[in-house]
Amino acid sequence: MALVFLPALARMAVCGGTHGNELSGVYVVQEMERQRKEKGEGVLEISSQTICGLYIYFLNNSSLARKLCSPITDSSPYEVRRAQELNNLLGLKGSTDAIDLICDLHNTTSNMGLTLIHYTSSDWVTLHICKYLQTKITKVPVRVLVLDVPISDAYSLESVSKHGFSLEVGPQPHGVVRADIYIIMKEAVDLTIDWIHKFNSGTVFEGGDVEAFKFIKSVDYPRDPETRTLTAAIHPQLQDKDFCLLKRGDPLFLSFSGETVNYEEEETLHPFFINEAAYYEKGIAFHLGKKMMLTIPTVRVQKD
């Protein structure tokens, strides 16, 4: 692929606490604020935001555009008010005034290592950042997850910006902060900022292949058909094996009566978000994805 020139990235927002009980992002943002006050502003304008209470409307509402534009009344839920405030602060979603890049920080109870979640497989900026992190971070696997839906239909915070991704780090219990998980997240944010500074300064980033996983579908726990209560848990051989290769006959669940439920599909896929605590209410035991290679072009900043 030919050399692609892209506009400089002048404004970036690092957001933590979108889900208020995922604490690494909260403390990363606080530390960034401390460092910014100590060292002063750089060339890149970085906004660090601690935000809570967006679970319902940013992440679980298919009519996002209508919610973001609907008039605020005295009866409007807090989540709608806060979502509109953030859209006004960081967007407007889909507009030329939207902030250049959002890095939204999350924790998961699943053994995901460092996972970067994207809505598109054709955003060269964020995919180059992923490629950069994959070459620089060695403590844990760095994986790229592509949901591949139109940004206009995307329903998470980073979709408000021109470019963006969610950064998931785990395993970490909700309401807890672990030093090892915090260190990984902070390193990923620092390297993202480092990449942007280099890109804006004229560094040419060579293209190539990026390994990624494309979301295929979700799998629920076995349940009682009448009460809908769980009848099995994740099998011990699958627990903590996020992104392993599932083959026909591999164990998925262990029933509470001691029986094993196996993977019966012919297609080999990769499970992730295995036994995520926040997904019990959604009816999701894990997601399944397919590994693929994305080819990205060489990029350089477009000079005025």
XYZ file of C-alpha atoms in Angstrom:
304
model
C 0.000 0.000 0.000
C 1.184 3.519 -0.819
C 2.257 6.148 1.691
C -0.787 7.780 3.310
C -0.664 11.345 4.640
C -2.906 12.001 7.650
C -3.718 15.191 9.605
C -1.814 15.908 12.798
C -3.471 15.000 16.091
C -3.762 18.162 18.178
C -6.183 17.086 20.914
C -6.414 13.829 22.832
C -8.615 12.817 25.768
C -7.635 10.038 28.165
C -10.783 8.957 30.012
C -10.975 6.772 33.105
C -13.901 5.675 35.223
C -16.509 5.310 32.474
C -17.506 2.293 34.519
C -17.037 3.672 38.005
C -15.840 0.440 39.628
C -12.976 -0.112 37.155
C -10.277 1.684 39.091
C -7.033 1.492 37.105
C -8.191 4.156 34.674
C -9.248 6.447 37.508
C -5.776 6.341 39.035
C -3.994 6.603 35.685
C -5.943 9.803 34.968
C -5.152 11.177 38.439
C -1.449 10.486 37.923
C -1.504 12.137 34.511
C -3.086 15.203 36.048
C -0.383 15.281 38.733
C 2.374 14.957 36.127
C 0.828 17.632 33.931
C 0.730 20.117 36.816
C 4.304 19.256 37.721
C 5.771 19.426 34.197
C 3.389 21.812 32.445
C 1.640 21.450 29.083
C 3.335 20.008 26.026
C 2.663 20.607 22.344
C -0.136 18.041 22.337
C -3.217 19.162 24.238
C -4.178 16.244 26.464
C -7.391 16.293 28.443
C -7.609 13.776 31.297
C -11.168 13.015 32.328
C -12.506 10.940 35.214
C -16.072 10.072 34.300
C -18.630 7.794 35.904
C -22.199 6.657 35.380
C -22.366 6.188 31.593
C -23.048 2.464 31.661
C -26.670 2.696 30.590
C -26.662 5.169 27.753
C -23.203 5.192 26.237
C -22.824 1.445 26.371
C -26.243 -0.153 26.229
C -28.488 2.013 24.108
C -28.956 1.410 20.395
C -30.656 4.806 19.876
C -27.537 6.739 20.874
C -27.929 9.557 18.363
C -31.472 10.286 19.538
C -30.417 10.227 23.189
C -27.482 12.558 22.574
C -29.708 15.089 20.809
C -32.886 14.843 22.859
C -33.856 17.910 24.948
C -32.914 17.755 28.614
C -35.835 18.029 31.021
C -36.227 17.851 34.795
C -37.103 14.163 34.429
C -34.076 13.283 32.256
C -31.960 10.544 33.887
C -28.495 11.469 35.120
C -26.875 9.164 32.559
C -28.537 11.032 29.670
C -27.431 14.386 31.070
C -23.859 13.197 31.555
C -23.692 11.589 28.114
C -24.774 14.865 26.507
C -22.264 16.813 28.593
C -19.451 14.557 27.389
C -20.667 14.680 23.808
C -20.547 18.469 23.988
C -17.140 18.392 25.660
C -15.459 15.816 23.410
C -17.632 15.817 20.263
C -19.972 16.588 18.816
C -20.074 12.997 17.590
C -19.426 12.882 13.856
C -18.521 16.580 13.583
C -15.318 18.274 12.424
C -15.027 19.837 15.888
C -14.804 16.463 17.643
C -11.610 15.784 19.595
C -8.971 13.994 17.541
C -8.528 10.897 19.702
C -10.068 9.339 22.811
C -8.372 6.582 24.777
C -11.051 5.143 27.077
C -9.579 3.104 29.935
C -11.292 -0.032 31.226
C -10.644 -3.041 33.437
C -12.048 -6.511 33.012
C -12.258 -9.436 35.414
C -11.284 -11.664 32.464
C -7.690 -12.651 31.718
C -7.486 -10.376 28.665
C -3.988 -8.999 29.152
C -3.943 -5.716 27.220
C -6.694 -5.585 24.601
C -7.393 -2.623 22.318
C -10.982 -2.500 21.089
C -11.867 -0.804 17.793
C -15.023 -0.308 15.799
C -13.336 -0.319 12.417
C -10.564 -2.118 10.586
C -9.685 0.925 8.460
C -8.643 3.602 10.965
C -4.933 3.837 10.165
C -4.180 6.092 13.143
C -5.462 3.761 15.848
C -4.222 0.617 14.109
C -0.719 2.093 13.881
C -0.905 2.870 17.588
C -1.840 -0.782 18.172
C 1.078 -1.948 16.039
C 3.379 0.334 18.026
C 2.133 -1.030 21.368
C 2.520 -4.603 20.151
C 6.206 -3.968 19.441
C 6.913 -2.033 22.660
C 4.999 -3.880 25.395
C 6.389 -7.257 26.391
C 4.954 -7.885 29.878
C 1.618 -9.150 28.530
C 0.099 -10.017 25.146
C -1.218 -6.974 23.265
C -4.281 -7.909 21.264
C -6.490 -5.998 18.858
C -10.232 -6.615 18.839
C -12.328 -5.272 15.954
C -16.098 -4.980 16.277
C -16.355 -3.705 12.669
C -19.557 -1.660 12.864
C -20.160 1.844 11.471
C -18.912 4.538 13.838
C -22.314 6.231 13.562
C -23.849 3.117 15.153
C -21.135 2.698 17.775
C -22.294 3.151 21.342
C -19.197 3.656 23.491
C -17.374 6.770 24.584
C -14.462 6.678 22.139
C -16.872 6.730 19.183
C -17.458 10.433 19.923
C -13.945 11.299 18.679
C -12.482 11.270 15.165
C -10.248 8.364 16.165
C -10.425 6.270 19.292
C -10.215 2.961 21.059
C -11.059 1.332 24.365
C -8.172 -0.101 26.312
C -9.091 -3.177 28.376
C -6.644 -4.552 30.940
C -7.215 -7.569 33.145
C -7.709 -9.635 35.123
C -8.669 -7.266 37.920
C -11.687 -7.505 40.238
C -14.081 -4.587 40.000
C -13.662 -2.148 42.858
C -10.012 -3.163 43.266
C -6.762 -1.706 41.928
C -3.779 -4.001 41.250
C -0.327 -2.504 40.802
C 0.656 -4.861 37.969
C -2.504 -4.041 36.001
C -2.103 -0.314 36.667
C 1.493 -0.416 35.383
C 0.427 -2.073 32.120
C -2.337 0.471 31.545
C -0.095 3.445 32.321
C 2.600 2.145 29.969
C 0.043 1.747 27.176
C -1.208 5.315 27.633
C 2.331 6.726 27.774
C 3.298 4.860 24.590
C 0.157 6.082 22.841
C 1.117 9.665 23.630
C 4.691 8.916 22.545
C 3.432 7.632 19.182
C 1.332 10.769 18.649
C 4.280 13.070 19.451
C 6.468 11.175 16.981
C 3.771 11.176 14.307
C 3.140 14.906 14.694
C 6.905 15.526 14.472
C 7.111 13.873 11.055
C 8.174 10.316 11.859
C 7.250 7.904 9.085
C 5.565 4.766 10.451
C 6.015 1.792 8.178
C 2.979 -0.260 7.279
C 2.605 -3.990 7.614
C 0.398 -6.625 9.157
C -1.436 -6.341 12.456
C -2.898 -9.461 14.064
C -6.465 -8.861 15.191
C -9.606 -10.665 16.294
C -12.998 -9.939 14.777
C -16.056 -10.329 17.005
C -18.352 -13.094 15.740
C -20.972 -13.780 18.437
C -21.696 -14.161 22.155
C -22.335 -17.371 24.118
C -24.556 -17.536 27.222
C -24.238 -19.836 30.207
C -26.397 -22.973 30.362
C -29.580 -21.962 32.176
C -32.698 -23.498 33.660
C -35.401 -22.991 30.992
C -37.996 -21.872 33.531
C -36.085 -19.836 36.129
C -33.246 -18.687 33.817
C -30.765 -19.306 36.635
C -27.341 -20.673 35.767
C -26.911 -24.452 35.742
C -23.176 -24.427 35.006
C -20.020 -22.326 35.354
C -17.055 -21.806 33.040
C -15.078 -25.050 32.866
C -11.759 -24.946 34.775
C -9.887 -25.820 31.564
C -11.339 -22.737 29.846
C -11.166 -20.298 32.754
C -8.465 -17.626 32.245
C -7.715 -18.930 28.725
C -8.913 -15.832 26.873
C -8.023 -15.854 23.151
C -7.132 -19.559 23.176
C -8.175 -21.588 20.123
C -11.427 -23.484 20.699
C -11.786 -26.760 18.809
C -14.738 -29.117 18.608
C -14.907 -31.193 21.800
C -13.062 -28.702 24.015
C -14.751 -28.155 27.410
C -16.759 -24.948 27.863
C -18.853 -25.361 31.017
C -18.993 -27.575 34.076
C -22.532 -28.105 35.353
C -23.207 -27.865 39.057
C -24.054 -31.574 38.961
C -20.591 -32.341 37.541
C -21.263 -32.753 33.794
C -19.072 -31.160 31.123
C -20.564 -29.137 28.254
C -18.261 -29.163 25.221
C -17.747 -26.907 22.232
C -19.706 -28.512 19.400
C -19.145 -26.175 16.459
C -16.961 -27.109 13.507
C -15.413 -23.653 13.140
C -12.415 -22.999 15.373
C -12.822 -19.654 17.135
C -11.241 -17.709 19.984
C -13.112 -16.941 23.240
C -12.544 -13.676 25.098
C -14.129 -11.790 27.997
C -14.423 -15.234 29.583
C -16.493 -15.079 32.783
C -16.531 -11.262 32.852
C -18.400 -10.221 36.000
C -20.303 -7.373 34.322
C -21.665 -9.713 31.643
C -23.734 -11.980 33.883
C -26.661 -9.578 33.663
C -26.274 -9.439 29.881
C -26.528 -13.212 29.467
C -22.952 -13.549 28.190
C -20.474 -16.187 29.361
C -17.920 -15.151 26.737
C -17.588 -13.734 23.237
C -16.193 -15.603 20.257
C -13.922 -14.065 17.658
C -11.999 -15.019 14.559
C -8.308 -14.283 14.124
C -7.358 -12.249 11.066
C -4.489 -10.167 9.707
C -5.016 -6.502 8.886
C -2.672 -4.870 6.395
C -2.091 -1.197 7.136
C -0.275 1.371 4.977
C 2.787 3.457 5.785
C 1.653 6.761 7.294
C 3.100 10.218 7.793
C 1.713 13.505 9.067
C 0.278 15.847 6.479
C 2.172 19.145 6.611
C 0.358 22.429 5.957
